Amino acid sequence: MTWVRVAGNNDLSPGTFRQVKAGGQLICLARVADGRLFALSDECTHEQALLSEGELEGNEIECPLHYSRFELETGRATGLPATEAACTFEVRIVDGAVEIALP
Ligand code: FES
């Protein structure tokens, strides 16, 4: 496993999210209202939409194309049409930077 710096810890306010790149992968990095950070693959498991262009709804992110929802903590699809979970990544904060664990 390799830790990759993707953002500063102060770059994301609670309730915001954005796309970051790590190891050639597109990742959606989100900070929920209570301050926790989550990272999951930015590609919807249904078709070719970017989750970072969707909406953050509590602890879930909603796909902009057909509105499937994914639980940020587990990647589990909680709303059709997607049924396959999104890949999630461990996140940590080191020296004021957000790092994501790549396998
Ligand atoms: S592309 Fe995301 S739900 Fe269809």
mmCIF file with all atom_site columns, C-alpha atoms and ligand atoms in Angstrom:
data_model
loop_
_atom_site.group_PDB
_atom_site.id
_atom_site.type_symbol
_atom_site.label_atom_id
_atom_site.label_alt_id
_atom_site.label_comp_id
_atom_site.label_asym_id
_atom_site.label_entity_id
_atom_site.label_seq_id
_atom_site.pdbx_PDB_ins_code
_atom_site.Cartn_x
_atom_site.Cartn_y
_atom_site.Cartn_z
_atom_site.occupancy
_atom_site.B_iso_or_equiv
_atom_site.pdbx_formal_charge
_atom_site.auth_seq_id
_atom_site.auth_comp_id
_atom_site.auth_asym_id
_atom_site.auth_atom_id
_atom_site.pdbx_PDB_model_num
ATOM   1   C  CA  . MET A 1 1   ? 0.000   0.000  0.000   1.00 0.00 ? 1   MET A CA  1
ATOM   2   C  CA  . THR A 1 2   ? 1.251   3.496  -0.867  1.00 0.00 ? 2   THR A CA  1
ATOM   3   C  CA  . TRP A 1 3   ? 0.092   6.751  0.705   1.00 0.00 ? 3   TRP A CA  1
ATOM   4   C  CA  . VAL A 1 4   ? -0.307  9.611  -1.771  1.00 0.00 ? 4   VAL A CA  1
ATOM   5   C  CA  . ARG A 1 5   ? -0.815  13.279 -0.865  1.00 0.00 ? 5   ARG A CA  1
ATOM   6   C  CA  . VAL A 1 6   ? -3.809  14.695 -2.684  1.00 0.00 ? 6   VAL A CA  1
ATOM   7   C  CA  . ALA A 1 7   ? -4.830  17.904 -0.896  1.00 0.00 ? 7   ALA A CA  1
ATOM   8   C  CA  . GLY A 1 8   ? -4.272  20.155 2.056   1.00 0.00 ? 8   GLY A CA  1
ATOM   9   C  CA  . ASN A 1 9   ? -6.398  19.390 5.094   1.00 0.00 ? 9   ASN A CA  1
ATOM   10  C  CA  . ASN A 1 10  ? -7.910  22.880 4.928   1.00 0.00 ? 10  ASN A CA  1
ATOM   11  C  CA  . ASP A 1 11  ? -8.779  22.607 1.235   1.00 0.00 ? 11  ASP A CA  1
ATOM   12  C  CA  . LEU A 1 12  ? -12.170 21.013 1.850   1.00 0.00 ? 12  LEU A CA  1
ATOM   13  C  CA  . SER A 1 13  ? -14.765 22.522 4.150   1.00 0.00 ? 13  SER A CA  1
ATOM   14  C  CA  . PRO A 1 14  ? -17.400 20.283 5.742   1.00 0.00 ? 14  PRO A CA  1
ATOM   15  C  CA  . GLY A 1 15  ? -20.068 19.422 3.184   1.00 0.00 ? 15  GLY A CA  1
ATOM   16  C  CA  . THR A 1 16  ? -17.774 19.789 0.171   1.00 0.00 ? 16  THR A CA  1
ATOM   17  C  CA  . PHE A 1 17  ? -16.095 17.371 -2.208  1.00 0.00 ? 17  PHE A CA  1
ATOM   18  C  CA  . ARG A 1 18  ? -13.909 17.392 -5.278  1.00 0.00 ? 18  ARG A CA  1
ATOM   19  C  CA  . GLN A 1 19  ? -11.967 15.241 -7.687  1.00 0.00 ? 19  GLN A CA  1
ATOM   20  C  CA  . VAL A 1 20  ? -8.339  14.463 -6.922  1.00 0.00 ? 20  VAL A CA  1
ATOM   21  C  CA  . LYS A 1 21  ? -5.853  12.302 -8.781  1.00 0.00 ? 21  LYS A CA  1
ATOM   22  C  CA  . ALA A 1 22  ? -3.632  9.694  -7.195  1.00 0.00 ? 22  ALA A CA  1
ATOM   23  C  CA  . GLY A 1 23  ? -1.539  7.143  -9.022  1.00 0.00 ? 23  GLY A CA  1
ATOM   24  C  CA  . GLY A 1 24  ? -3.382  7.837  -12.263 1.00 0.00 ? 24  GLY A CA  1
ATOM   25  C  CA  . GLN A 1 25  ? -6.744  7.152  -10.635 1.00 0.00 ? 25  GLN A CA  1
ATOM   26  C  CA  . LEU A 1 26  ? -9.583  9.642  -10.398 1.00 0.00 ? 26  LEU A CA  1
ATOM   27  C  CA  . ILE A 1 27  ? -10.852 9.802  -6.837  1.00 0.00 ? 27  ILE A CA  1
ATOM   28  C  CA  . CYS A 1 28  ? -13.728 11.696 -5.282  1.00 0.00 ? 28  CYS A CA  1
ATOM   29  C  CA  . LEU A 1 29  ? -12.602 13.171 -1.951  1.00 0.00 ? 29  LEU A CA  1
ATOM   30  C  CA  . ALA A 1 30  ? -15.421 14.322 0.305   1.00 0.00 ? 30  ALA A CA  1
ATOM   31  C  CA  . ARG A 1 31  ? -15.620 15.905 3.746   1.00 0.00 ? 31  ARG A CA  1
ATOM   32  C  CA  . VAL A 1 32  ? -18.972 15.330 5.427   1.00 0.00 ? 32  VAL A CA  1
ATOM   33  C  CA  . ALA A 1 33  ? -20.645 17.716 7.862   1.00 0.00 ? 33  ALA A CA  1
ATOM   34  C  CA  . ASP A 1 34  ? -18.964 16.250 10.960  1.00 0.00 ? 34  ASP A CA  1
ATOM   35  C  CA  . GLY A 1 35  ? -15.517 16.782 9.397   1.00 0.00 ? 35  GLY A CA  1
ATOM   36  C  CA  . ARG A 1 36  ? -14.686 13.187 8.449   1.00 0.00 ? 36  ARG A CA  1
ATOM   37  C  CA  . LEU A 1 37  ? -12.993 12.649 5.088   1.00 0.00 ? 37  LEU A CA  1
ATOM   38  C  CA  . PHE A 1 38  ? -13.808 9.860  2.650   1.00 0.00 ? 38  PHE A CA  1
ATOM   39  C  CA  . ALA A 1 39  ? -12.347 8.830  -0.682  1.00 0.00 ? 39  ALA A CA  1
ATOM   40  C  CA  . LEU A 1 40  ? -13.926 6.633  -3.314  1.00 0.00 ? 40  LEU A CA  1
ATOM   41  C  CA  . SER A 1 41  ? -13.420 5.968  -6.978  1.00 0.00 ? 41  SER A CA  1
ATOM   42  C  CA  . ASP A 1 42  ? -14.753 8.921  -8.938  1.00 0.00 ? 42  ASP A CA  1
ATOM   43  C  CA  . GLU A 1 43  ? -16.316 6.682  -11.580 1.00 0.00 ? 43  GLU A CA  1
ATOM   44  C  CA  . CYS A 1 44  ? -19.913 5.585  -11.085 1.00 0.00 ? 44  CYS A CA  1
ATOM   45  C  CA  . THR A 1 45  ? -20.273 1.805  -11.227 1.00 0.00 ? 45  THR A CA  1
ATOM   46  C  CA  . HIS A 1 46  ? -23.356 2.078  -13.445 1.00 0.00 ? 46  HIS A CA  1
ATOM   47  C  CA  . GLU A 1 47  ? -22.021 3.993  -16.454 1.00 0.00 ? 47  GLU A CA  1
ATOM   48  C  CA  . GLN A 1 48  ? -19.377 6.611  -17.199 1.00 0.00 ? 48  GLN A CA  1
ATOM   49  C  CA  . ALA A 1 49  ? -20.313 9.466  -14.889 1.00 0.00 ? 49  ALA A CA  1
ATOM   50  C  CA  . LEU A 1 50  ? -18.043 11.281 -12.447 1.00 0.00 ? 50  LEU A CA  1
ATOM   51  C  CA  . LEU A 1 51  ? -19.354 11.180 -8.898  1.00 0.00 ? 51  LEU A CA  1
ATOM   52  C  CA  . SER A 1 52  ? -17.448 14.401 -8.164  1.00 0.00 ? 52  SER A CA  1
ATOM   53  C  CA  . GLU A 1 53  ? -19.937 16.140 -10.474 1.00 0.00 ? 53  GLU A CA  1
ATOM   54  C  CA  . GLY A 1 54  ? -22.858 14.878 -8.395  1.00 0.00 ? 54  GLY A CA  1
ATOM   55  C  CA  . GLU A 1 55  ? -24.335 15.972 -5.099  1.00 0.00 ? 55  GLU A CA  1
ATOM   56  C  CA  . LEU A 1 56  ? -23.307 15.293 -1.524  1.00 0.00 ? 56  LEU A CA  1
ATOM   57  C  CA  . GLU A 1 57  ? -26.304 14.200 0.537   1.00 0.00 ? 57  GLU A CA  1
ATOM   58  C  CA  . GLY A 1 58  ? -25.304 13.616 4.148   1.00 0.00 ? 58  GLY A CA  1
ATOM   59  C  CA  . ASN A 1 59  ? -22.894 10.673 4.138   1.00 0.00 ? 59  ASN A CA  1
ATOM   60  C  CA  . GLU A 1 60  ? -23.748 9.664  0.568   1.00 0.00 ? 60  GLU A CA  1
ATOM   61  C  CA  . ILE A 1 61  ? -22.865 10.961 -2.864  1.00 0.00 ? 61  ILE A CA  1
ATOM   62  C  CA  . GLU A 1 62  ? -25.411 10.999 -5.664  1.00 0.00 ? 62  GLU A CA  1
ATOM   63  C  CA  . CYS A 1 63  ? -24.416 10.335 -9.279  1.00 0.00 ? 63  CYS A CA  1
ATOM   64  C  CA  . PRO A 1 64  ? -25.242 13.245 -11.598 1.00 0.00 ? 64  PRO A CA  1
ATOM   65  C  CA  . LEU A 1 65  ? -26.421 11.008 -14.447 1.00 0.00 ? 65  LEU A CA  1
ATOM   66  C  CA  . HIS A 1 66  ? -29.050 8.580  -13.123 1.00 0.00 ? 66  HIS A CA  1
ATOM   67  C  CA  . TYR A 1 67  ? -28.975 9.551  -9.453  1.00 0.00 ? 67  TYR A CA  1
ATOM   68  C  CA  . SER A 1 68  ? -27.673 6.354  -7.896  1.00 0.00 ? 68  SER A CA  1
ATOM   69  C  CA  . ARG A 1 69  ? -26.308 6.945  -4.428  1.00 0.00 ? 69  ARG A CA  1
ATOM   70  C  CA  . PHE A 1 70  ? -23.164 5.576  -2.832  1.00 0.00 ? 70  PHE A CA  1
ATOM   71  C  CA  . GLU A 1 71  ? -22.363 5.423  0.854   1.00 0.00 ? 71  GLU A CA  1
ATOM   72  C  CA  . LEU A 1 72  ? -19.064 7.283  1.273   1.00 0.00 ? 72  LEU A CA  1
ATOM   73  C  CA  . GLU A 1 73  ? -17.739 5.114  4.084   1.00 0.00 ? 73  GLU A CA  1
ATOM   74  C  CA  . THR A 1 74  ? -18.278 1.752  2.379   1.00 0.00 ? 74  THR A CA  1
ATOM   75  C  CA  . GLY A 1 75  ? -18.867 2.582  -1.290  1.00 0.00 ? 75  GLY A CA  1
ATOM   76  C  CA  . ARG A 1 76  ? -22.102 0.558  -1.125  1.00 0.00 ? 76  ARG A CA  1
ATOM   77  C  CA  . ALA A 1 77  ? -24.670 1.485  -3.751  1.00 0.00 ? 77  ALA A CA  1
ATOM   78  C  CA  . THR A 1 78  ? -27.791 2.551  -1.865  1.00 0.00 ? 78  THR A CA  1
ATOM   79  C  CA  . GLY A 1 79  ? -29.943 3.601  -4.801  1.00 0.00 ? 79  GLY A CA  1
ATOM   80  C  CA  . LEU A 1 80  ? -30.618 2.078  -8.219  1.00 0.00 ? 80  LEU A CA  1
ATOM   81  C  CA  . PRO A 1 81  ? -29.714 1.794  -11.038 1.00 0.00 ? 81  PRO A CA  1
ATOM   82  C  CA  . ALA A 1 82  ? -26.181 1.116  -9.761  1.00 0.00 ? 82  ALA A CA  1
ATOM   83  C  CA  . THR A 1 83  ? -25.879 -2.135 -7.814  1.00 0.00 ? 83  THR A CA  1
ATOM   84  C  CA  . GLU A 1 84  ? -22.099 -2.538 -7.621  1.00 0.00 ? 84  GLU A CA  1
ATOM   85  C  CA  . ALA A 1 85  ? -20.180 -0.811 -4.828  1.00 0.00 ? 85  ALA A CA  1
ATOM   86  C  CA  . ALA A 1 86  ? -17.673 1.915  -5.617  1.00 0.00 ? 86  ALA A CA  1
ATOM   87  C  CA  . CYS A 1 87  ? -14.084 1.261  -4.582  1.00 0.00 ? 87  CYS A CA  1
ATOM   88  C  CA  . THR A 1 88  ? -13.120 3.134  -1.415  1.00 0.00 ? 88  THR A CA  1
ATOM   89  C  CA  . PHE A 1 89  ? -9.715  4.224  -0.164  1.00 0.00 ? 89  PHE A CA  1
ATOM   90  C  CA  . GLU A 1 90  ? -8.317  4.797  3.311   1.00 0.00 ? 90  GLU A CA  1
ATOM   91  C  CA  . VAL A 1 91  ? -7.686  8.450  4.131   1.00 0.00 ? 91  VAL A CA  1
ATOM   92  C  CA  . ARG A 1 92  ? -5.359  9.991  6.700   1.00 0.00 ? 92  ARG A CA  1
ATOM   93  C  CA  . ILE A 1 93  ? -4.060  13.428 7.572   1.00 0.00 ? 93  ILE A CA  1
ATOM   94  C  CA  . VAL A 1 94  ? -0.316  13.909 7.971   1.00 0.00 ? 94  VAL A CA  1
ATOM   95  C  CA  . ASP A 1 95  ? 1.353   17.268 8.601   1.00 0.00 ? 95  ASP A CA  1
ATOM   96  C  CA  . GLY A 1 96  ? -1.688  19.171 7.383   1.00 0.00 ? 96  GLY A CA  1
ATOM   97  C  CA  . ALA A 1 97  ? -2.018  17.141 4.183   1.00 0.00 ? 97  ALA A CA  1
ATOM   98  C  CA  . VAL A 1 98  ? -4.670  14.640 3.149   1.00 0.00 ? 98  VAL A CA  1
ATOM   99  C  CA  . GLU A 1 99  ? -3.243  11.310 2.022   1.00 0.00 ? 99  GLU A CA  1
ATOM   100 C  CA  . ILE A 1 100 ? -5.008  8.434  0.299   1.00 0.00 ? 100 ILE A CA  1
ATOM   101 C  CA  . ALA A 1 101 ? -3.874  4.803  0.463   1.00 0.00 ? 101 ALA A CA  1
ATOM   102 C  CA  . LEU A 1 102 ? -3.486  3.159  -2.907  1.00 0.00 ? 102 LEU A CA  1
ATOM   103 C  CA  . PRO A 1 103 ? -3.255  -0.634 -3.075  1.00 0.00 ? 103 PRO A CA  1
HETATM 104 S  S1  . FES B 2 .   ? -24.031 6.630  -14.482 1.00 0.00 ? 1   FES B S1  1
HETATM 105 FE FE1 . FES B 2 .   ? -24.278 6.820  -12.336 1.00 0.00 ? 1   FES B FE1 1
HETATM 106 S  S2  . FES B 2 .   ? -26.259 6.063  -11.978 1.00 0.00 ? 1   FES B S2  1
HETATM 107 FE FE2 . FES B 2 .   ? -25.990 5.840  -14.105 1.00 0.00 ? 1   FES B FE2 1
#
